[in-house]
Backbone as a chain_set.jsonl record, in Angstrom:
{"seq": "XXXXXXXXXXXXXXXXXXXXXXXXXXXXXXXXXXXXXXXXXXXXXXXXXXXXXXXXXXXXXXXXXXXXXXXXXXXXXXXXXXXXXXXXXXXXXXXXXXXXXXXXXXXXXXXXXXXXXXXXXXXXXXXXXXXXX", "coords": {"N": [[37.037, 165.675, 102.597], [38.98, 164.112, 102.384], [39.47, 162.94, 104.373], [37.334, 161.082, 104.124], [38.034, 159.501, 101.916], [40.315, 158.056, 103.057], [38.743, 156.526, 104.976], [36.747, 155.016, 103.397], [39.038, 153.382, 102.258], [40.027, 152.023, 104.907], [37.74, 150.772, 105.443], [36.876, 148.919, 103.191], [39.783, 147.799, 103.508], [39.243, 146.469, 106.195], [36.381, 145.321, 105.42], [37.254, 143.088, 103.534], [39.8, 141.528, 105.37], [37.836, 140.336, 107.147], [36.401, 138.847, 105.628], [38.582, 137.196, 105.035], [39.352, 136.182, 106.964], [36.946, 134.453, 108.019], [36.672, 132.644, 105.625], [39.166, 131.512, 107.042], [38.724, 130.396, 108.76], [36.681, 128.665, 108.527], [37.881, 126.405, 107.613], [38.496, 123.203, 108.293], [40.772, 121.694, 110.711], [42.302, 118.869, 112.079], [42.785, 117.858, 115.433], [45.012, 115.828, 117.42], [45.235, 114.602, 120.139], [47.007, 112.675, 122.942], [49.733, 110.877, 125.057], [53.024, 110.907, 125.361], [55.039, 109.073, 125.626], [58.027, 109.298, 128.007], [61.499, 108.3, 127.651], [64.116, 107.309, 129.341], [67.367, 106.364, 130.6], [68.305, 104.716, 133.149], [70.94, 104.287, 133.905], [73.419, 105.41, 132.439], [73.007, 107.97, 131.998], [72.499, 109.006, 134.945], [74.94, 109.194, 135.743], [76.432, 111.219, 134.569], [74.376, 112.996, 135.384], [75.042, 113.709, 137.986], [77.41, 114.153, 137.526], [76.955, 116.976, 136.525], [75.831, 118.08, 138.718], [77.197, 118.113, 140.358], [79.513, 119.964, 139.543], [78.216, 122.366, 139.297], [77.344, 122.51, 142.105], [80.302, 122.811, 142.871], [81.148, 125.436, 142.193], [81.656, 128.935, 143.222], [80.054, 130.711, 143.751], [77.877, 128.964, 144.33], [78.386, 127.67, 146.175], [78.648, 129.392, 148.35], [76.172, 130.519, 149.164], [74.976, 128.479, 149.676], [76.119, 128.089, 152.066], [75.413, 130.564, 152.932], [72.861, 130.131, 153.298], [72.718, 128.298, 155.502], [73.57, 125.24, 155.235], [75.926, 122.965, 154.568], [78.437, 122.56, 152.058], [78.989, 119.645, 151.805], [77.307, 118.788, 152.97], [75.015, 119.028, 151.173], [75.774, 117.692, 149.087], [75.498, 114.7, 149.93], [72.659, 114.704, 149.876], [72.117, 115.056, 147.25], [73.598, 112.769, 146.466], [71.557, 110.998, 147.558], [69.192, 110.965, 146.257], [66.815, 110.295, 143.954], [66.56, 108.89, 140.731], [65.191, 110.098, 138.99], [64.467, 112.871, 139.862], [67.184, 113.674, 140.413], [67.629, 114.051, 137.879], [66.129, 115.932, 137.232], [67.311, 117.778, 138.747], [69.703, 118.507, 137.533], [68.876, 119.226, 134.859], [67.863, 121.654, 136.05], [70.335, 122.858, 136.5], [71.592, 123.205, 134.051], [69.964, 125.476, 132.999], [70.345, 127.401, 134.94], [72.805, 127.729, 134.636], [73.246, 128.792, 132.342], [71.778, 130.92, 132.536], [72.982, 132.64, 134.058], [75.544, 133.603, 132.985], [74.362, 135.46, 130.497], [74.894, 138.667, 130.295], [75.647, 139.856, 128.009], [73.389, 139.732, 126.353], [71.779, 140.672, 127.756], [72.008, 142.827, 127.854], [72.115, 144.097, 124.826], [69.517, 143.516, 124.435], [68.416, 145.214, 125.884], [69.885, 147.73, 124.747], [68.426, 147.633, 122.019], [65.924, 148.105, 123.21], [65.884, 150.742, 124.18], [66.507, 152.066, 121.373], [64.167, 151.437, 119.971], [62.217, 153.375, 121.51], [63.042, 155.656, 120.903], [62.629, 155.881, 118.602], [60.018, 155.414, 118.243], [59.468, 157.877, 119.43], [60.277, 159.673, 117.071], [58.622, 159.232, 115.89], [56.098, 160.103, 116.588], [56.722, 162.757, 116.55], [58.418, 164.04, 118.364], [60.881, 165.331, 120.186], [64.073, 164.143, 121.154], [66.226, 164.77, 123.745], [69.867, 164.572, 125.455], [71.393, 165.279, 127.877]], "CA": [[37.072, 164.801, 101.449], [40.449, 163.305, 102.266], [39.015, 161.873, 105.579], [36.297, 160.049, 103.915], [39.146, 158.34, 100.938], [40.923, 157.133, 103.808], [37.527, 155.906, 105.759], [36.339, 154.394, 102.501], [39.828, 152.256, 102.253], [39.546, 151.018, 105.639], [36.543, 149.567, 105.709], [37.37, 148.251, 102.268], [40.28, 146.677, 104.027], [38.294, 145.696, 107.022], [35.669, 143.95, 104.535], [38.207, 141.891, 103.205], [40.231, 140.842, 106.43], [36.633, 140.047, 107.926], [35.828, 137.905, 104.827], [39.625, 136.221, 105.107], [39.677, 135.293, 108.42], [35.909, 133.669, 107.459], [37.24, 131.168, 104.974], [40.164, 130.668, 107.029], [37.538, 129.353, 110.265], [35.697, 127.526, 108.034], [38.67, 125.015, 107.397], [38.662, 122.643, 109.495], [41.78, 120.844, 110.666], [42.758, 117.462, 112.647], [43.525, 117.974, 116.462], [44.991, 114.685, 118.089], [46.091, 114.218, 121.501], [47.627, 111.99, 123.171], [50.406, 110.891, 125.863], [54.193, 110.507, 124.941], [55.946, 108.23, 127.291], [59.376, 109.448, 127.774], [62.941, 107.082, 127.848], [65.033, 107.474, 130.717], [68.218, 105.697, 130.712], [69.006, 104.659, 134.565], [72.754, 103.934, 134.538], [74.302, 106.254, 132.056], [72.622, 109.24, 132.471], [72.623, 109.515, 135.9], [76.416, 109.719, 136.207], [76.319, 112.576, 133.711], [73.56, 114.143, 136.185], [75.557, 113.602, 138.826], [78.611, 115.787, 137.45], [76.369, 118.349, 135.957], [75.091, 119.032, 140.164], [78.505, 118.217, 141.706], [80.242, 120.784, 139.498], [77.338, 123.522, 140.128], [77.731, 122.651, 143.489], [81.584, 123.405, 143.558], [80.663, 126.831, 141.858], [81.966, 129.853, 144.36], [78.806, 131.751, 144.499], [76.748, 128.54, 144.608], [79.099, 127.426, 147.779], [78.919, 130.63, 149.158], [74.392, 130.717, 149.021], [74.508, 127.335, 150.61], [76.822, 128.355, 153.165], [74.393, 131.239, 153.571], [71.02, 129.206, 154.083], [72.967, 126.855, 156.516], [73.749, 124.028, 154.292], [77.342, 122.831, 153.797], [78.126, 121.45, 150.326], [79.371, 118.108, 151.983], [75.67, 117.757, 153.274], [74.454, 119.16, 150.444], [76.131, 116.745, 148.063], [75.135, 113.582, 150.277], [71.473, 114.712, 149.749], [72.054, 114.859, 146.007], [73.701, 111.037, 146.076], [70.703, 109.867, 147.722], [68.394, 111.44, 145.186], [66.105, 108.76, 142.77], [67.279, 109.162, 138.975], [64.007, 111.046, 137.747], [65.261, 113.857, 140.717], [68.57, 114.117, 139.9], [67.896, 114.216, 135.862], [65.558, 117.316, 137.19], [67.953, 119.108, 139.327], [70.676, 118.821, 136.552], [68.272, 119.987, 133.623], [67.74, 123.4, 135.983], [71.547, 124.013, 137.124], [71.735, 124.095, 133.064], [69.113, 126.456, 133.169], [71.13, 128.156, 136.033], [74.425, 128.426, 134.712], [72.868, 129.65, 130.859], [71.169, 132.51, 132.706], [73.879, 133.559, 134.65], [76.452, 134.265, 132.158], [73.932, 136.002, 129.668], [75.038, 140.007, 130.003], [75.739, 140.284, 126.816], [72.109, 139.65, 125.836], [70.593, 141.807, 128.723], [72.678, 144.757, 127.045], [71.348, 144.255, 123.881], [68.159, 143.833, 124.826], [68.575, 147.045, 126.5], [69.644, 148.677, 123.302], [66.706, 147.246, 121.455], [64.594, 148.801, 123.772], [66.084, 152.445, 123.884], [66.492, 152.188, 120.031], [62.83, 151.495, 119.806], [61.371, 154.302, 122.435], [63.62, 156.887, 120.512], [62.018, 155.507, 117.368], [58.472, 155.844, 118.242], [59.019, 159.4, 120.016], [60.73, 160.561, 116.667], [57.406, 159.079, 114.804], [55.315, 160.994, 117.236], [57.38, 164.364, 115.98], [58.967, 164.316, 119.695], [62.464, 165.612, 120.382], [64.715, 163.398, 122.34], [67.502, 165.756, 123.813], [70.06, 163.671, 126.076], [72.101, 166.256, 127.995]], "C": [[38.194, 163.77, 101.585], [39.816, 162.063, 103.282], [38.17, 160.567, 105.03], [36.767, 158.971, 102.626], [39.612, 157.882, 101.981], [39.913, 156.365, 104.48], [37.582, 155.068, 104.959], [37.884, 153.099, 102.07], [40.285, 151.736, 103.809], [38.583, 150.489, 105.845], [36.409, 148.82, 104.547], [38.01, 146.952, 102.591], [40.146, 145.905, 105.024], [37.509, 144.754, 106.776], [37.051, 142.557, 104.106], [38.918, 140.954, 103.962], [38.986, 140.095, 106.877], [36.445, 138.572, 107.177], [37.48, 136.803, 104.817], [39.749, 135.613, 106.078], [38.026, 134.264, 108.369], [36.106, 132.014, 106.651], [38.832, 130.828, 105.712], [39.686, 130.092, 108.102], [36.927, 128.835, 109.713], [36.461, 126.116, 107.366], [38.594, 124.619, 108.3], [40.043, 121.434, 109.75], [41.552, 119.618, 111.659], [43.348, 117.904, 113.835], [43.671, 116.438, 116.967], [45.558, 114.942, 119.3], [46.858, 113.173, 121.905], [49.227, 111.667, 124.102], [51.549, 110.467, 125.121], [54.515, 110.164, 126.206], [57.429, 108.707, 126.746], [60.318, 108.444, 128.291], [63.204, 107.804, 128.681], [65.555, 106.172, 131.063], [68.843, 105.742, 132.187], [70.666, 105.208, 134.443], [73.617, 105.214, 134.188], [74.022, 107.653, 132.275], [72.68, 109.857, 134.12], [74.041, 109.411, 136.503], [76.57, 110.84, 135.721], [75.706, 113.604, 134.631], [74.158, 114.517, 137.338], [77.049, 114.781, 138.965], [78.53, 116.649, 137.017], [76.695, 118.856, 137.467], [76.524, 118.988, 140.373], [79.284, 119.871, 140.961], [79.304, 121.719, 139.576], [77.965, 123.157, 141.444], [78.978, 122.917, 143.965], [81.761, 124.543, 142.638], [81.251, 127.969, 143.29], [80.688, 130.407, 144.872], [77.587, 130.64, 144.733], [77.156, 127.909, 145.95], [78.511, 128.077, 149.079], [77.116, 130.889, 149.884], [74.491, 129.924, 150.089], [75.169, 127.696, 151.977], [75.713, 129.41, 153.994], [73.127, 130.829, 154.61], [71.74, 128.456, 154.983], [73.509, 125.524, 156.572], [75.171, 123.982, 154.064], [77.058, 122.272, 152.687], [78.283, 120.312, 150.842], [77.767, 117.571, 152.068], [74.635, 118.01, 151.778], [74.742, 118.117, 149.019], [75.686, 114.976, 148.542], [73.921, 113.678, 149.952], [71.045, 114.891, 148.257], [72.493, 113.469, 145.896], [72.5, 110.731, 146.744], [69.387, 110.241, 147.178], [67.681, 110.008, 144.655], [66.639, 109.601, 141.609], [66.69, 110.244, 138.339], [64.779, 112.559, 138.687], [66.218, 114.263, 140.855], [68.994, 114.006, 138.24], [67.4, 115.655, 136.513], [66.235, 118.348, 137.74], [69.064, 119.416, 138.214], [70.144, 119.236, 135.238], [68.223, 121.583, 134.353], [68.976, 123.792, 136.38], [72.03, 123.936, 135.305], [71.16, 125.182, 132.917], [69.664, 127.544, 133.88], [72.232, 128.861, 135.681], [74.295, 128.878, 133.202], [72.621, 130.934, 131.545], [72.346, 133.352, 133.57], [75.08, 134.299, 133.971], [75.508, 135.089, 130.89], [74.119, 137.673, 129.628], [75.155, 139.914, 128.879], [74.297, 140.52, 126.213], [71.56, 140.154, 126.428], [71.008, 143.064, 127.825], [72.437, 145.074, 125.546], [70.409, 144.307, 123.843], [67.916, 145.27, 125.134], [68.76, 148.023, 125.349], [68.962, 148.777, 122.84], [65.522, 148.485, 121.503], [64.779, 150.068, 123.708], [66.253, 152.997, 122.62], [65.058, 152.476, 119.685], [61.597, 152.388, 120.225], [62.144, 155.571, 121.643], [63.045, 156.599, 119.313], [60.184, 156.112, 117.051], [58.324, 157.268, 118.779], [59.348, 160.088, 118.085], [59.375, 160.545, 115.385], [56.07, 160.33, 115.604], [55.413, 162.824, 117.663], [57.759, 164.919, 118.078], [60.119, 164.373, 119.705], [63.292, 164.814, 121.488], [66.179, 164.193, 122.835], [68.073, 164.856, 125.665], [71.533, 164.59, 126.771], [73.654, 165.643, 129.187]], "O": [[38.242, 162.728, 100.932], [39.707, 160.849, 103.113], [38.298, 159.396, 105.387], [36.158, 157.94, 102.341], [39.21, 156.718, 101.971], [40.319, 155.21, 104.604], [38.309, 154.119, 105.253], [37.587, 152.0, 101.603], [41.1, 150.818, 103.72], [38.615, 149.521, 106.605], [35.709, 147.829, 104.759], [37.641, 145.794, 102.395], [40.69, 144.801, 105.056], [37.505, 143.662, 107.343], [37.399, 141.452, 104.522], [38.909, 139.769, 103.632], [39.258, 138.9, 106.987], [36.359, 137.485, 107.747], [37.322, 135.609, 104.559], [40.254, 134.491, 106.115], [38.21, 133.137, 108.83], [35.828, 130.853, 106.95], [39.618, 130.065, 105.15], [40.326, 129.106, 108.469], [36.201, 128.164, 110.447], [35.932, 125.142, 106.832], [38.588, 125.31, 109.319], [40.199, 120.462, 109.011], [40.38, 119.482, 112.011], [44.459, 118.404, 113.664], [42.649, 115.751, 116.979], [46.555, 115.664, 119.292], [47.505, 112.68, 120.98], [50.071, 112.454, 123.672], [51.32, 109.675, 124.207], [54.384, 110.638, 127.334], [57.902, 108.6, 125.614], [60.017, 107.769, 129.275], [62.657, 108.89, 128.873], [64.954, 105.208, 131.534], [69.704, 106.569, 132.488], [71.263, 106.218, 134.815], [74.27, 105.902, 134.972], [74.872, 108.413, 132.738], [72.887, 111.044, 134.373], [74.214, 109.549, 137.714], [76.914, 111.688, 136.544], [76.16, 114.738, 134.782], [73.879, 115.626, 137.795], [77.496, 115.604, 139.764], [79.489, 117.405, 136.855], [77.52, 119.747, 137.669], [77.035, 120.085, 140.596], [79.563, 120.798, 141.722], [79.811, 122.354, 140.501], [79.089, 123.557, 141.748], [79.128, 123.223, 145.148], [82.92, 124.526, 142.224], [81.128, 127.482, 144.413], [80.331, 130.54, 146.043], [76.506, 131.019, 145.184], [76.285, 127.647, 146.779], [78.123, 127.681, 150.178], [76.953, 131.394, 150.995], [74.234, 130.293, 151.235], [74.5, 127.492, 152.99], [75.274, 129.276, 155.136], [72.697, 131.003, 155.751], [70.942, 127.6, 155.366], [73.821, 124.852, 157.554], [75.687, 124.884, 153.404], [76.04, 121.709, 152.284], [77.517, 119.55, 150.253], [77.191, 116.591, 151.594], [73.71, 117.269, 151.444], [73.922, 117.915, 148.124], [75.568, 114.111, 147.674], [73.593, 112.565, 149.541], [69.852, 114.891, 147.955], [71.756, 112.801, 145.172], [72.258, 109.617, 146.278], [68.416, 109.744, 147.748], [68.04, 108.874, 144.972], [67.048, 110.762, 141.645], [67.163, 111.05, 137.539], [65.612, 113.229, 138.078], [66.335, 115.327, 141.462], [70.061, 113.922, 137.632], [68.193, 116.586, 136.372], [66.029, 119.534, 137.482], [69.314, 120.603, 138.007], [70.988, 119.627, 134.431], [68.438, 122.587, 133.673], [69.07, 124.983, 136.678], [72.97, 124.705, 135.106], [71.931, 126.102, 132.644], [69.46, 128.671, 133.43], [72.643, 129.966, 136.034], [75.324, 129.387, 132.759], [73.198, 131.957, 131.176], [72.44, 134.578, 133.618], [75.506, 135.393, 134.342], [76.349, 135.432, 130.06], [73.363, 138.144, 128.779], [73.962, 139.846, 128.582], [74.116, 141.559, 125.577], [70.456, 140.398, 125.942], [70.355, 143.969, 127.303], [72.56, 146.22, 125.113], [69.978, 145.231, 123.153], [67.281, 146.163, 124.573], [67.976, 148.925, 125.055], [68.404, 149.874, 122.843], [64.823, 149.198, 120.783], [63.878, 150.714, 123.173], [66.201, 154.221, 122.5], [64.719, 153.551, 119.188], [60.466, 152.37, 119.739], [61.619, 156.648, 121.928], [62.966, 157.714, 118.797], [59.541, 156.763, 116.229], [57.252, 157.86, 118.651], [58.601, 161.017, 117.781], [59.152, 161.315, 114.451], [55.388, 161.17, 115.018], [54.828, 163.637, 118.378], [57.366, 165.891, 118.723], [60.681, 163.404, 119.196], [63.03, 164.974, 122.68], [67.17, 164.081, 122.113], [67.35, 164.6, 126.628], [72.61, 164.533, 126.177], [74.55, 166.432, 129.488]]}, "num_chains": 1, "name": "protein.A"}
């Protein structure tokens, strides 16, 4: 008897979701497309890009890589001055990218908590003992 009150209010609330998501596909909205042209300031920006890479490039451990692969920084910095503008905006948008992800521990280790918070959560819903010896 119990089984078939709980049956009887999901498919209740099944009807209803079914019939909401119905009138909400039968609106119809406005998709536009269309190309954005992006600015790109020659002069000033690419001095800026220029001492984003150089100071990555006098980085210890990014020295130390290049040194690895073969590459001095001297040559490696002549082959960044003779870059075009759009190519040296792009290498200095990813050594931000580079030098955000490298200092982020703090946020791996929370993450990490998160996640062992959340697996001890669902065992203790699933009447499972977590014993941590």
């Amino acid at each position: 008897m119990a089984m078939a009150r709980k049956a009887g209010w999901f498919v209740a609330v099944a009807v209803m979701m079914a019939g909401w998501m119905g009138v909400l596909g039968s609106v119809r909205g406005v998709a536009e497309a269309g190309v954005i042209a992006s600015s790109f300031e020659d002069a000033g920006s690419r001095v800026e890009d220029m001492a984003k890479v150089q100071s990555f490039l006098e980085n210890k451990v990014v020295a130390q890589k290049l040194v690895d692969y073969g590459v001095s920084p001297a040559e490696a910095m002549a082959k960044v001055q003779a870059m075009g503008a759009q190519d040296l905006h792009r290498l200095a948008s990813l050594t931000d990218r580079a030098a955000a992800g490298t200092s982020d521990a703090l946020g791996f280790l929370i993450g990490l908590a998160i996640l062992v918070i959340l697996i001890i959560i669902i065992f203790k819903l699933m009447n499972k003992e977590v014993v941590v010896r």
